[in-house]
Short mmCIF file of C-alpha atoms in Angstrom, two decimals:
data_model
loop_
_atom_site.label_atom_id
_atom_site.label_comp_id
_atom_site.label_asym_id
_atom_site.label_seq_id
_atom_site.Cartn_x
_atom_site.Cartn_y
_atom_site.Cartn_z
CA UNK B 132 -2.29 1.81 1.61
CA UNK B 133 0.80 3.30 3.05
CA UNK B 134 2.31 5.43 5.70
CA UNK B 135 2.72 9.44 5.59
CA UNK B 136 6.16 8.64 6.99
CA UNK B 137 7.22 6.35 4.28
CA UNK B 138 9.18 8.09 1.44
CA UNK B 139 8.06 5.59 -1.15
CA UNK B 140 4.34 6.01 -0.18
CA UNK B 141 4.80 9.86 -0.52
CA UNK B 142 6.56 9.31 -3.88
CA UNK B 143 3.85 7.10 -4.96
CA UNK B 144 1.21 9.72 -3.80
CA UNK B 145 2.89 12.57 -5.94
CA UNK B 146 3.26 10.24 -9.04
CA UNK B 147 -0.57 9.49 -8.75
CA UNK B 148 -1.43 13.14 -8.46
CA UNK B 149 0.88 14.04 -11.37
CA UNK B 150 -0.80 11.21 -13.64
CA UNK B 151 -4.17 12.62 -12.67
CA UNK B 152 -5.33 9.45 -11.07
CA UNK B 153 -8.25 9.46 -8.38
CA UNK B 154 -7.45 7.66 -5.35
CA UNK B 155 -8.12 7.21 -1.74
CA UNK B 156 -4.95 7.03 0.78
CA UNK B 157 -5.28 4.79 3.68
CA UNK B 158 -2.65 5.72 6.13
CA UNK B 159 -1.88 2.60 8.30
CA UNK B 160 -0.18 4.52 10.97
CA UNK B 161 -2.90 6.88 11.44
CA UNK B 162 -5.54 4.09 12.64
CA UNK B 163 -5.09 1.07 14.60
CA UNK B 164 -7.90 -0.63 12.90
CA UNK B 165 -6.37 0.21 9.12
CA UNK B 166 -3.13 -1.23 10.41
CA UNK B 167 -4.71 -4.18 11.67
CA UNK B 168 -6.66 -4.83 8.51
CA UNK B 169 -3.38 -4.40 6.52
CA UNK B 170 -1.21 -6.69 8.44
CA UNK B 171 -3.93 -9.31 8.22
CA UNK B 172 -3.51 -8.73 4.34
CA UNK B 173 0.06 -8.92 4.18
CA UNK B 174 0.12 -11.99 6.54
CA UNK B 175 -2.08 -13.94 4.15
CA UNK B 176 -1.69 -12.63 0.53
CA UNK B 177 0.55 -14.56 -1.62
CA UNK B 178 1.80 -11.05 -2.99
CA UNK B 179 3.73 -10.47 0.20
CA UNK B 180 5.61 -13.92 0.30
CA UNK B 181 8.94 -12.24 -0.65
CA UNK B 182 8.23 -9.48 2.19
CA UNK B 183 7.26 -11.62 5.03
CA UNK B 184 10.07 -12.09 7.43
CA UNK B 185 12.27 -9.23 6.22
CA UNK B 186 12.31 -5.63 7.47
CA UNK B 187 10.30 -4.35 4.66
CA UNK B 188 6.44 -3.42 5.14
CA UNK B 189 5.38 -3.80 1.67
CA UNK B 190 4.04 -0.38 1.22
CA UNK B 191 2.94 1.45 -0.74
CA UNK B 192 0.22 -1.09 -1.74
CA UNK B 193 -2.57 -0.45 -4.25
CA UNK B 194 -5.98 -1.82 -3.84
CA UNK B 195 -7.44 -1.60 -7.34
CA UNK B 196 -11.35 -1.22 -8.03
CA UNK B 197 -11.43 -5.04 -8.58
CA UNK B 198 -10.29 -5.56 -4.87
CA UNK B 199 -6.97 -7.26 -5.94
CA UNK B 200 -3.99 -5.83 -4.64
CA UNK B 201 -0.64 -4.85 -6.18
CA UNK B 202 2.75 -3.28 -5.15
CA UNK B 203 3.46 -1.89 -8.68
CA UNK B 204 2.40 1.65 -9.35
CA UNK B 205 2.47 0.91 -13.20
CA UNK B 206 -0.54 -1.39 -12.58
CA UNK B 207 -2.79 1.28 -11.56
#
């Protein structure tokens, strides 16, 4: 989950490709519905406790096959 406008997201995409990882990219700025889903996650998930109330968006975020979310690409 990220944005094509975010340099960190673009770097993560390149790293995942380089590592040969299969992934689906969800661009939260491409779809109003995807943005709403992401904001609901960010507003409630304890993972984002340190991000809420700052100017950071908390992307890229990675949703693993088990459904849990991480902000650390090394956990993918």
